[in-house]
Each structure stands twice: as C-alpha cells, then as structure tokens.
Coordinates of C-alpha atoms in Angstrom, one line a residue:
M626 CA 54.0 -28.0 -12.1
K627 CA 51.9 -29.0 -9.1
A628 CA 49.5 -31.9 -8.3
I629 CA 47.0 -32.7 -5.6
I630 CA 45.7 -36.1 -4.5
I631 CA 42.2 -36.1 -3.0
D632 CA 41.0 -39.3 -1.3
D633 CA 39.4 -40.1 2.1
E634 CA 41.7 -43.2 2.4
K635 CA 45.2 -42.3 3.5
H636 CA 46.8 -45.5 2.2
V637 CA 45.4 -44.6 -1.3
R638 CA 47.0 -41.2 -1.2
E639 CA 50.3 -42.6 0.0
G640 CA 50.2 -45.3 -2.7
I641 CA 49.8 -42.7 -5.5
Q642 CA 52.6 -40.6 -4.0
L643 CA 54.9 -43.6 -4.1
L644 CA 53.9 -45.0 -7.5
A645 CA 53.8 -41.9 -9.6
E646 CA 57.1 -40.7 -11.3
W647 CA 56.5 -37.1 -10.5
H648 CA 59.9 -35.6 -11.2
K649 CA 60.1 -37.4 -14.6
Y650 CA 57.1 -35.3 -15.8
G651 CA 58.2 -32.0 -14.2
I652 CA 55.9 -32.1 -11.1
K653 CA 57.7 -30.5 -8.2
E654 CA 55.0 -30.3 -5.5
V655 CA 52.3 -32.8 -4.6
F656 CA 49.6 -31.9 -2.0
E657 CA 47.0 -34.2 -0.3
A658 CA 43.5 -33.7 0.9
K659 CA 41.1 -36.1 2.6
D660 CA 37.9 -34.7 1.0
G661 CA 36.6 -32.1 -1.4
E662 CA 36.2 -29.5 1.3
E663 CA 39.8 -29.6 2.3
A664 CA 40.8 -29.8 -1.4
K665 CA 39.1 -26.5 -2.2
T666 CA 41.2 -24.6 0.2
I667 CA 44.5 -26.1 -1.2
I668 CA 43.4 -25.6 -4.8
N669 CA 42.5 -22.0 -4.2
A670 CA 45.9 -21.3 -2.7
Q671 CA 48.2 -23.4 -4.9
K672 CA 46.4 -23.7 -8.3
P673 CA 47.7 -27.3 -9.1
E674 CA 47.8 -28.2 -12.7
L675 CA 46.9 -31.9 -12.0
V676 CA 44.0 -33.0 -9.8
F677 CA 43.7 -36.7 -8.8
T678 CA 40.3 -37.2 -7.0
D679 CA 38.2 -40.0 -5.6
M680 CA 34.5 -39.8 -6.3
N681 CA 32.9 -41.3 -3.2
M682 CA 34.1 -39.0 -0.3
P683 CA 32.4 -37.5 2.8
N684 CA 31.5 -33.8 3.1
V685 CA 32.2 -32.8 -0.6
D686 CA 32.3 -35.7 -2.9
G687 CA 34.0 -36.0 -6.3
I688 CA 30.9 -34.9 -8.3
A689 CA 30.5 -31.7 -6.3
L690 CA 34.3 -31.1 -6.6
L691 CA 34.1 -31.5 -10.4
K692 CA 31.3 -29.0 -10.6
W693 CA 33.2 -26.5 -8.5
L694 CA 36.4 -26.9 -10.6
D695 CA 34.3 -26.4 -13.7
R696 CA 33.0 -23.1 -12.3
L697 CA 36.5 -22.1 -11.1
G698 CA 37.6 -21.9 -14.7
Y699 CA 41.4 -22.1 -14.3
L700 CA 43.5 -24.5 -16.5
N701 CA 43.9 -28.0 -14.9
E702 CA 43.6 -31.7 -15.8
V703 CA 41.4 -33.9 -13.6
I704 CA 42.0 -37.6 -13.3
V705 CA 39.2 -39.5 -11.5
I706 CA 40.2 -42.4 -9.3
S707 CA 37.5 -44.6 -7.9
G708 CA 36.9 -48.1 -6.7
Y709 CA 33.4 -48.0 -8.1
D710 CA 32.8 -49.0 -11.7
D711 CA 29.7 -46.9 -11.7
Y712 CA 28.1 -45.3 -14.8
Q713 CA 26.8 -42.4 -12.8
Y714 CA 30.3 -41.5 -11.7
M715 CA 31.7 -42.0 -15.2
R716 CA 29.0 -39.8 -16.8
N717 CA 29.7 -36.9 -14.4
A718 CA 33.4 -37.2 -14.9
I719 CA 33.0 -37.0 -18.7
Y720 CA 30.4 -34.2 -18.5
Y721 CA 32.6 -32.0 -16.4
G722 CA 35.7 -32.5 -18.5
S723 CA 37.9 -34.9 -16.5
F724 CA 40.9 -36.0 -18.5
D725 CA 40.6 -39.7 -17.6
Y726 CA 39.0 -42.2 -15.3
I727 CA 41.0 -45.0 -13.7
L728 CA 39.9 -47.7 -11.2
K729 CA 41.3 -49.0 -7.9
P730 CA 43.4 -50.9 -7.3
I731 CA 45.8 -48.7 -9.2
E732 CA 48.4 -50.3 -11.4
P733 CA 51.7 -48.3 -11.6
D734 CA 52.0 -48.5 -15.4
V735 CA 48.4 -47.3 -15.9
L736 CA 49.0 -44.5 -13.4
N737 CA 52.2 -43.2 -15.0
E738 CA 50.9 -43.6 -18.6
T739 CA 47.8 -41.5 -17.6
L740 CA 50.1 -39.0 -15.8
E741 CA 52.3 -38.6 -18.9
R742 CA 49.3 -38.0 -21.2
A743 CA 47.7 -35.6 -18.7
V744 CA 50.9 -33.5 -18.5
T745 CA 51.3 -33.5 -22.3
H746 CA 47.7 -32.5 -22.7
W747 CA 47.9 -29.7 -20.1
R748 CA 51.1 -28.3 -21.8
E749 CA 49.3 -28.2 -25.2
R750 CA 46.3 -26.5 -23.7
D751 CA 48.5 -24.0 -21.9
Q752 CA 50.5 -23.2 -25.0
K753 CA 47.3 -22.6 -27.0
Q754 CA 45.9 -20.5 -24.2
Q755 CA 49.0 -18.4 -24.1
F756 CA 48.8 -18.0 -27.9
D757 CA 45.2 -17.0 -27.7
L758 CA 46.0 -14.5 -25.0
E759 CA 48.7 -12.9 -27.1
N760 CA 46.3 -12.8 -30.0
D761 CA 43.7 -11.1 -27.8
K762 CA 46.3 -8.5 -26.7
V763 CA 47.2 -7.8 -30.3
A764 CA 43.6 -7.6 -31.3
K765 CA 42.9 -5.1 -28.4
V766 CA 45.7 -2.9 -29.7
V767 CA 45.1 -3.3 -33.4
K768 CA 41.3 -3.2 -33.5
P769 CA 41.0 0.4 -32.1
I770 CA 43.7 1.6 -34.5
Y771 CA 41.8 0.0 -37.4
W772 CA 38.5 1.7 -36.4
D773 CA 40.3 5.0 -35.8
H774 CA 41.5 4.9 -39.4
L775 CA 38.2 3.7 -40.8
F776 CA 36.1 6.4 -39.2
S777 CA 38.8 9.1 -39.8
G778 CA 38.5 8.2 -43.4
I779 CA 34.7 8.7 -43.6
I780 CA 34.3 12.0 -41.8
D781 CA 35.8 13.9 -44.6
R782 CA 34.1 12.1 -47.5
S783 CA 30.8 12.9 -49.1
S784 CA 30.4 9.3 -50.2
V785 CA 31.4 6.0 -48.4
S786 CA 31.8 2.6 -50.1
E787 CA 29.2 -0.1 -49.5
E788 CA 31.8 -2.4 -48.1
T789 CA 32.8 0.2 -45.4
L790 CA 29.1 0.8 -44.6
Q791 CA 28.5 -2.9 -44.1
K792 CA 31.6 -3.2 -41.8
I793 CA 30.3 -0.4 -39.7
K794 CA 26.8 -1.8 -39.5
K795 CA 28.2 -5.2 -38.5
E796 CA 30.3 -3.6 -35.8
I797 CA 27.9 -1.1 -34.2
N798 CA 24.5 -2.3 -35.6
V799 CA 23.8 1.1 -37.2
D800 CA 23.3 2.0 -40.8
I801 CA 24.9 5.5 -40.7
R802 CA 23.4 6.3 -44.1
N803 CA 19.9 6.4 -42.7
V804 CA 20.4 8.0 -39.3
P805 CA 20.7 11.7 -38.6
C806 CA 23.9 12.3 -36.7
T807 CA 25.8 14.9 -34.7
V808 CA 29.5 15.2 -34.2
A809 CA 31.3 16.5 -31.1
L810 CA 35.0 17.3 -31.1
L811 CA 37.6 17.4 -28.2
H812 CA 40.5 19.6 -29.0
I813 CA 43.2 18.1 -26.7
S814 CA 46.4 19.8 -27.6
F815 CA 46.6 21.6 -24.2
M816 CA 45.8 18.3 -22.4
I817 CA 48.6 16.5 -24.3
E818 CA 51.1 19.2 -23.3
Q819 CA 50.1 19.9 -19.7
V820 CA 48.4 16.9 -18.4
F821 CA 50.1 14.0 -20.2
D822 CA 53.6 15.6 -20.6
R823 CA 53.4 15.3 -24.4
D824 CA 52.7 11.6 -24.3
E825 CA 50.1 11.5 -27.1
E826 CA 49.3 7.8 -26.9
L827 CA 48.6 8.0 -23.2
A828 CA 46.4 11.1 -23.7
F829 CA 44.2 9.4 -26.3
F830 CA 44.0 6.1 -24.5
T831 CA 42.9 7.8 -21.2
L832 CA 40.5 10.4 -22.7
L833 CA 38.9 7.8 -25.1
N834 CA 38.2 5.5 -22.1
I835 CA 36.4 8.4 -20.4
C836 CA 34.4 9.1 -23.5
N837 CA 33.4 5.5 -23.9
E838 CA 32.2 5.2 -20.3
Y839 CA 29.4 7.7 -21.1
I840 CA 28.6 7.3 -24.8
G841 CA 27.7 3.6 -24.8
E842 CA 25.3 2.7 -27.6
A843 CA 24.5 6.4 -28.3
G844 CA 27.5 6.7 -30.6
V845 CA 31.1 5.9 -31.2
C846 CA 34.3 7.7 -30.1
F847 CA 37.6 7.6 -32.0
R848 CA 40.9 9.3 -32.6
N849 CA 41.1 11.4 -35.7
V850 CA 44.3 10.1 -37.2
N851 CA 44.4 13.1 -39.6
Q852 CA 44.7 15.5 -36.7
R853 CA 47.3 15.4 -34.0
D854 CA 45.0 16.7 -31.2
Q855 CA 41.4 15.7 -32.0
I856 CA 39.0 13.2 -30.6
V857 CA 35.8 12.7 -32.5
I858 CA 32.5 11.6 -31.0
L859 CA 29.9 10.5 -33.6
L860 CA 26.4 10.5 -32.1
W861 CA 23.2 9.0 -33.7
D862 CA 21.2 9.2 -30.5
N863 CA 20.9 13.0 -30.8
V864 CA 18.6 13.5 -27.8
Q865 CA 20.6 11.6 -25.1
G866 CA 24.0 12.1 -26.9
K867 CA 24.3 15.8 -26.2
S868 CA 23.8 15.4 -22.5
Y869 CA 26.5 12.7 -22.6
I870 CA 28.9 15.2 -24.1
Q871 CA 28.4 17.6 -21.2
K872 CA 29.0 14.7 -18.8
I873 CA 32.2 13.8 -20.6
H874 CA 33.3 17.4 -20.4
E875 CA 32.8 17.4 -16.7
A876 CA 34.4 14.0 -16.2
I877 CA 37.6 15.1 -17.9
Y878 CA 37.7 18.1 -15.6
S879 CA 37.1 15.9 -12.6
F880 CA 40.0 13.7 -13.8
S881 CA 42.5 16.4 -14.7
A882 CA 41.3 19.7 -13.0
R883 CA 41.4 21.2 -16.5
Y884 CA 38.8 22.0 -19.0
C885 CA 39.2 20.4 -22.4
T886 CA 37.9 22.4 -25.4
T887 CA 34.7 20.6 -26.4
V888 CA 32.4 21.6 -29.2
V889 CA 29.2 20.2 -30.7
G890 CA 28.1 20.8 -34.3
A891 CA 24.7 20.8 -35.8
E892 CA 22.7 17.7 -36.5
R893 CA 23.1 16.6 -40.1
Q894 CA 22.0 13.7 -42.4
S895 CA 25.5 12.6 -43.3
V896 CA 28.6 12.0 -41.2
A897 CA 30.8 14.2 -43.4
S898 CA 28.4 17.1 -43.1
A899 CA 28.1 16.7 -39.3
Y900 CA 31.8 16.6 -38.9
H901 CA 32.2 19.7 -41.1
S902 CA 29.7 21.6 -38.9
A903 CA 31.6 20.6 -35.7
K904 CA 35.0 21.5 -37.2
E905 CA 33.7 25.0 -38.2
T906 CA 32.4 25.4 -34.7
L907 CA 35.8 24.4 -33.2
L908 CA 37.7 26.7 -35.5
T909 CA 35.5 29.8 -35.4
F910 CA 34.1 30.3 -31.9
N911 CA 35.6 33.3 -30.3
L912 CA 37.9 32.4 -27.5
L913 CA 37.3 35.7 -25.7
N914 CA 33.5 35.3 -25.6
V915 CA 33.5 31.8 -24.1
K916 CA 33.7 33.0 -20.5
R917 CA 32.2 29.8 -18.9
W918 CA 34.4 27.0 -20.0
K919 CA 32.4 24.6 -17.9
Q920 CA 29.9 24.5 -20.8
V921 CA 30.3 22.7 -24.1
V922 CA 30.6 25.1 -27.0
T923 CA 27.7 24.8 -29.4
R924 CA 27.1 26.0 -33.0
D925 CA 25.5 29.3 -31.9
K926 CA 28.8 30.4 -30.4
T927 CA 30.5 30.7 -33.8
D928 CA 31.8 34.2 -34.9
S929 CA 31.8 35.2 -38.6
R930 CA 34.1 38.3 -38.1
P931 CA 37.4 38.2 -40.0
V932 CA 40.8 37.1 -38.7
I933 CA 44.1 39.0 -38.9
H934 CA 46.7 38.0 -41.4
L935 CA 50.3 38.8 -40.4
L936 CA 51.3 38.7 -44.1
D937 CA 49.2 41.9 -44.6
Y938 CA 51.6 43.7 -42.1
S939 CA 54.9 42.1 -43.4
Q940 CA 56.4 45.4 -44.7
E941 CA 55.8 47.4 -41.5
I942 CA 57.0 44.5 -39.3
S943 CA 60.1 44.1 -41.5
W944 CA 61.0 47.8 -41.1
A945 CA 60.6 47.5 -37.4
L946 CA 62.8 44.5 -37.2
Q947 CA 65.5 46.1 -39.4
S948 CA 65.5 49.1 -37.1
G949 CA 66.1 46.9 -34.1
S950 CA 63.5 48.8 -32.2
K951 CA 61.3 46.8 -29.8
G952 CA 59.3 49.9 -29.3
K953 CA 58.2 49.9 -33.0
I954 CA 57.4 46.2 -32.9
D955 CA 55.2 46.9 -29.8
E956 CA 53.3 49.7 -31.7
I957 CA 52.4 47.2 -34.5
L958 CA 51.5 44.4 -32.1
D959 CA 49.4 46.7 -29.9
Q960 CA 47.4 47.6 -33.0
L961 CA 46.9 43.9 -34.0
F962 CA 45.9 42.9 -30.5
Q963 CA 43.4 45.7 -30.2
S964 CA 41.8 44.6 -33.5
M965 CA 41.7 41.0 -32.2
E966 CA 39.9 42.1 -29.1
S967 CA 37.4 44.6 -30.7
T968 CA 36.7 44.0 -34.4
C969 CA 38.1 40.6 -35.3
N970 CA 37.5 37.0 -34.3
L971 CA 40.2 35.6 -31.9
S972 CA 39.5 32.0 -32.6
I973 CA 41.5 28.7 -32.8
K974 CA 41.6 29.4 -36.6
Q975 CA 43.2 32.8 -35.8
L976 CA 45.9 31.1 -33.6
Q977 CA 46.7 28.7 -36.4
I978 CA 46.9 31.4 -39.1
W979 CA 49.2 33.5 -36.9
E980 CA 51.6 30.6 -36.3
Q981 CA 51.7 29.6 -39.9
Q982 CA 52.3 33.1 -41.2
F983 CA 54.8 33.9 -38.5
E984 CA 56.8 30.9 -39.5
I985 CA 56.7 32.0 -43.2
L986 CA 57.9 35.5 -42.4
K987 CA 60.5 34.3 -39.9
S988 CA 62.0 32.0 -42.5
N989 CA 62.2 34.7 -45.1
W990 CA 63.8 37.2 -42.7
L991 CA 66.4 34.7 -41.6
K992 CA 67.3 33.8 -45.1
E993 CA 67.7 37.5 -45.9
Y994 CA 70.3 37.8 -43.1
Q995 CA 71.8 34.4 -43.9
I996 CA 71.0 33.0 -40.5
D997 CA 70.6 29.3 -39.9
E998 CA 67.0 28.5 -38.8
P999 CA 67.1 28.7 -34.9
S1000 CA 64.7 27.2 -32.5
L1001 CA 62.4 29.6 -30.8
P1002 CA 62.1 29.3 -27.0
S1003 CA 60.9 25.8 -26.1
K1004 CA 57.9 26.9 -24.0
R1005 CA 55.6 28.2 -26.8
L1006 CA 52.0 28.0 -27.6
C1007 CA 51.5 28.4 -23.9
Y1008 CA 48.5 30.7 -23.7
W1009 CA 46.3 28.6 -21.6
E1010 CA 45.7 29.0 -17.9
E1011 CA 46.2 26.1 -15.5
D1012 CA 42.5 25.1 -15.7
G1013 CA 42.6 25.0 -19.5
C1014 CA 40.9 28.3 -20.2
F1015 CA 42.3 30.6 -22.9
S1016 CA 44.4 33.6 -21.7
F1017 CA 44.6 36.6 -24.0
E1018 CA 47.3 38.1 -21.7
Y1019 CA 49.5 35.0 -22.1
F1020 CA 48.9 35.0 -25.9
Q1021 CA 50.1 38.7 -26.2
R1022 CA 53.1 38.1 -24.0
E1023 CA 54.3 35.1 -26.0
K1024 CA 53.9 36.8 -29.4
R1025 CA 55.9 39.8 -28.2
E1026 CA 58.6 37.5 -27.0
D1027 CA 58.7 35.8 -30.4
F1028 CA 59.3 39.1 -32.1
Y1029 CA 61.8 40.3 -29.5
H1030 CA 63.7 37.1 -30.0
L1031 CA 63.8 37.8 -33.8
I1032 CA 65.0 41.4 -33.2
D1033 CA 67.9 40.1 -31.1
L1034 CA 68.8 37.5 -33.8
L1035 CA 68.8 40.0 -36.6
S1036 CA 70.7 42.6 -34.6
D1037 CA 73.4 40.1 -33.8
A1038 CA 73.6 39.1 -37.4
K1039 CA 73.9 42.7 -38.6
Y1040 CA 76.7 43.4 -36.1
C1041 CA 78.6 40.3 -37.1
K1042 CA 78.1 41.1 -40.8
S1043 CA 79.3 44.7 -40.3
K1044 CA 82.3 43.6 -38.2
S1045 CA 83.3 41.0 -40.8
S1046 CA 83.2 43.6 -43.6
I1047 CA 85.4 46.1 -41.8
E1048 CA 87.9 43.4 -40.9
E1049 CA 88.0 42.4 -44.6
I1050 CA 88.7 46.0 -45.5
A1051 CA 91.6 46.2 -43.0
E1052 CA 93.0 43.0 -44.4
Y1053 CA 92.7 44.4 -48.0
L1054 CA 94.7 47.5 -47.0
V1055 CA 97.5 45.3 -45.6
Q1056 CA 97.7 43.3 -48.8
H1057 CA 97.5 46.3 -51.2
Y1058 CA 99.4 49.0 -49.2
D1059 CA 101.8 49.5 -52.1
Q1060 CA 99.0 50.5 -54.5
D1061 CA 97.3 53.8 -55.0
I1062 CA 94.1 53.2 -53.0
K1063 CA 91.3 55.7 -52.7
L1064 CA 88.3 55.4 -50.4
Q1065 CA 86.0 55.2 -53.4
D1066 CA 87.9 52.2 -54.7
I1067 CA 87.3 50.4 -51.4
A1068 CA 83.6 51.3 -51.5
D1069 CA 83.3 49.9 -55.0
H1070 CA 85.2 46.8 -54.2
F1071 CA 83.1 45.9 -51.1
Y1072 CA 79.7 47.3 -52.3
L1073 CA 79.5 49.6 -49.4
S1074 CA 79.1 53.4 -49.2
R1075 CA 82.1 55.6 -48.5
E1076 CA 80.3 57.2 -45.5
Y1077 CA 79.5 53.8 -44.0
I1078 CA 83.1 52.6 -44.4
A1079 CA 84.6 55.8 -42.9
R1080 CA 82.2 55.7 -39.9
K1081 CA 82.5 52.0 -39.1
F1082 CA 86.3 51.9 -39.7
K1083 CA 86.8 54.7 -37.3
Q1084 CA 84.7 53.0 -34.7
S1085 CA 86.5 49.7 -35.1
Y1086 CA 90.2 50.9 -35.4
G1087 CA 90.2 54.3 -34.0
D1088 CA 91.6 55.8 -37.2
T1089 CA 90.6 56.8 -40.7
V1090 CA 91.1 54.5 -43.6
I1091 CA 93.8 56.8 -45.0
G1092 CA 95.5 57.1 -41.6
Y1093 CA 95.4 53.3 -41.2
L1094 CA 96.9 52.9 -44.7
T1095 CA 99.7 55.5 -44.0
N1096 CA 100.7 53.7 -40.8
I1097 CA 101.0 50.4 -42.7
R1098 CA 103.2 52.0 -45.2
M1099 CA 105.4 53.6 -42.5
E1100 CA 105.8 50.2 -40.8
K1101 CA 106.8 48.6 -44.0
A1102 CA 109.3 51.4 -44.7
I1103 CA 110.9 50.9 -41.3
D1104 CA 111.2 47.2 -41.9
L1105 CA 112.9 47.8 -45.2
L1106 CA 115.3 50.3 -43.7
E1107 CA 116.4 47.8 -41.0
N1108 CA 117.5 45.2 -43.7
P1109 CA 121.3 45.3 -44.5
P1110 CA 121.1 46.0 -48.3
F1111 CA 119.1 49.1 -47.6
K1112 CA 120.8 50.2 -44.4
N1113 CA 123.7 52.3 -45.9
S1114 CA 121.4 54.0 -48.4
G1115 CA 119.0 54.5 -45.5
N1116 CA 121.7 56.2 -43.4
R1117 CA 122.7 58.5 -46.3
F1118 CA 119.0 59.3 -46.8
K1119 CA 118.7 60.2 -43.1
S1120 CA 121.9 62.4 -43.4
R1121 CA 120.4 64.3 -46.3
L1122 CA 117.2 64.7 -44.4
S1123 CA 119.1 66.0 -41.3
K1124 CA 120.9 68.7 -43.4
R1125 CA 117.4 69.8 -44.5
K1126 CA 116.5 69.9 -40.8
I1127 CA 113.7 67.5 -41.3
F1128 CA 114.9 65.3 -38.4

C-alpha cells in the first residue's frame, strides 16, 4: 500500500512520517506534497490508497482537493488533518466522503488508531470491489448466453409464455406480441472456417459486436443456439432496420474482406412467422442466381424449383462404384450437375440434402464391403471463393473427389477380400491334400464360382488348382520316401519302376 501526506507545513509532514507505524499496517511507500496542486501530480502517478491532507493550504486547498478526488473516482481513504475546528471544513470533509477528521496537534495514539481503521476499511472496500468486478464479469458472460437461449426458444414457437414476454419487455421495452417484425439471418459457417479458424466462440462474439453497433434500439441480435452457424437479427423498426442490415453486411466485409451470406425475410406479425420466412429465404435462394453478393438476399430471390436427391440415383451410383470406373461416376455426376445448373435449385438446402444423403449412401456401401468408417479428406465443404461467394466449380470438384475416394476404398477392399479368399483356398489344399478334392468341392466350400477360383488362383500362384494340389502331393511323397522306415521299400519301388523304364 501507499500513502501521501499533504500539508504546507514541513514540520507537520515530518511529524506524521515519524509518528505513524507504516510498516505495521502494510504501507511501504509514503509521499509528501506541500499543497493540493503538487499532490494531484503525485496522486495521478502513484495512486496512493491513503491520503492525509490539511484543509487550509495555498494554491489548491483541502476542499478543492477533496472535490477533485471525488471526481477522480479511484479507491482511497482520505483522513483530514487540520488545526481549525471549523464546521465548514468538517461539513465538506463528510460530504466528500473522507474517512475521518483529526485535529492538530496530532497525538500518536489517535493517529495510529485512525490509520489502522482506515487500512482495514480500505481492504474491506477493495475486497467488495473485486467481488463486484468478478460478478460483473460473470454477468457479462452469462447474460448474453441467457438471452441467446431465451430468444432461440421463441423463434420456433407459435406461442410464448406470458412470463417470457414480460422478461423481454422489461429488457428491451418492447411488447413483441403487438409489433410487426422482420428477421434477418447471417449464415456464418464459411466465416467460422475461413476467417476465425474454426473458433466458433470468437466468430459469434466478433460478428455480434458488429451487428449491435448498427442495430441499436431498432431490434435485437442473438446467436441461434439451435444452429451451429446462425446469427439472428430480430427487427421491430422495419423501416430503418433493413438499411441497418445492409450496413452490417458491408461492415462485415470491411472487417474480413469476405461476404457473409445475409438474408431478410418478410415482415410478419409474430416472431416465429418472421423467423420462418427468413429461414425459407436462406434455404431456398438459388446460389447461382445471386451474382452480386454485395447485396443482402431478400424474399423475392427464393426459388421454388425442386432439388436433387442422391438417394434417387443410388442404384446407378452403386453399379458405378462396384465397377471401379471413375468414368462411369463422372457420367452420373455430369448429369446431376447439369440438372442443378439448368432445371433445379442449387440452394443451401440442396447442399445440406446432398451431404446428408451422401453420408447415408457412403455408410451403407462401406458396411456392405465390411470397411471401417474412414474419414473423408479433411478439407471438405470448401466450395466458397476467398471473398465468400459460392463457386459451383469448387462444389463439382469436391463432390467428384468424394466419389473418387470411395471408389479407391471399395477397390482396395475388393482386392484384399479376393486375395484373402485365394490364400484361404491354398491353405485348404495344403491341409486336405490327402483327400479326393474336386474344383466344384472347393467352389461350394468357399461360396465362389469355379471360373472365378480358377482365374484368380492362376493369377496369384501361376498354376491351376489341380496342378497346385499335385505339387503338394509330390512334395509330401518325397518327404515320406526320405524317412528311414520307408527308404528300403522306396528303393525297391524305384527299382521296379526302373525295370519298367519309367525312370
């Protein structure tokens, strides 16, 4: 802690320096000033917790100094020391919150008892102030989260409880039941990925601050906790509000050099209906038709044409994957992409449907081939240009790569499965060489066709199944002939064979 003694009489300052038990009460530095003017400079620089001041001083007296300290507003305890038992001084000291008032000549006991109480009081006030600051910090974090959840809850409901309505009215001084409103939506998935390096909290904090700078009392901005990538702006000043949305759109571009997908729905009487209108606008506007992303997308930009469902093409896609032909996959995808560009609606809804149905089909195909679920390449959903505009070229390229990746996985699985089956057949022949084995028996045992076994076995071992089995039997016969119990009989057998001119 620090203290300052302000008095125009040097011997008074020196007396207080000597009489006070500074170290006992944790005061490590004590400064001196001869008047209020000099004291201001020291106080501004050092921020002492304890201020001892005379009242009757030249230049800036004690009353002026007390007024200045009151305006300064930092935490301190002021102890007034004066040789004048004057009511005017006392009244000002009390009014401006001085801790105590003691008279000259100063008695050591009175000085130290006052010093002790002042230090204790300052520490209590400081502790309370720190506690209040912590509470304020928590409130600043928790309150936005609370209102995010509250507003996120009402935008999807046709009816809202009276209690909730009253809370909203108390907070924003608007009865949302009786005010026509409009909803704007910011679709920020691209911003989260590219601008904020996947830090969702930072993205929402930054973008909501930008929104709040412009909206003011025209509406309220909040994070839709039911959507990972959506900021909602609820407007009840429908005239000024829409111009604010355009300003927000431009401000986000100025901040990030990227356009954020921003849509505005139709004006409605209820919050839920207004949100539904904005949501439909967001999901159904055609990404290929919005050429000037500098403009906010409005309700008239929606497209009622159908979207493409991958599930409708699952059989053709499955045959192409089984064939391992990337050319056949390209033919199917070219047909789908052409439809998207000419007769269908390439919207955010279309992107979502494609991803959902691709995941379903992928999962089924992998299960069929008994492949553990792999991760697709990490850089996906990357069909936005650097400025945030949608790129149909990037979309096509990424979707082709997804299917090429699947073809490679399935081809590797078929190869491994085929190789494993042929190896099992070879092992089976080694174990059952002494039995009468026919190719059909092997086909039945392994649930494979004779033709497939014959072709794959020849490719893997360079011999037919029967030739491979005969070689095994010959090797076993040679091993037996080399054993002593069979050696003599083997020699006699060879002798007979030589007489027949077989050897």
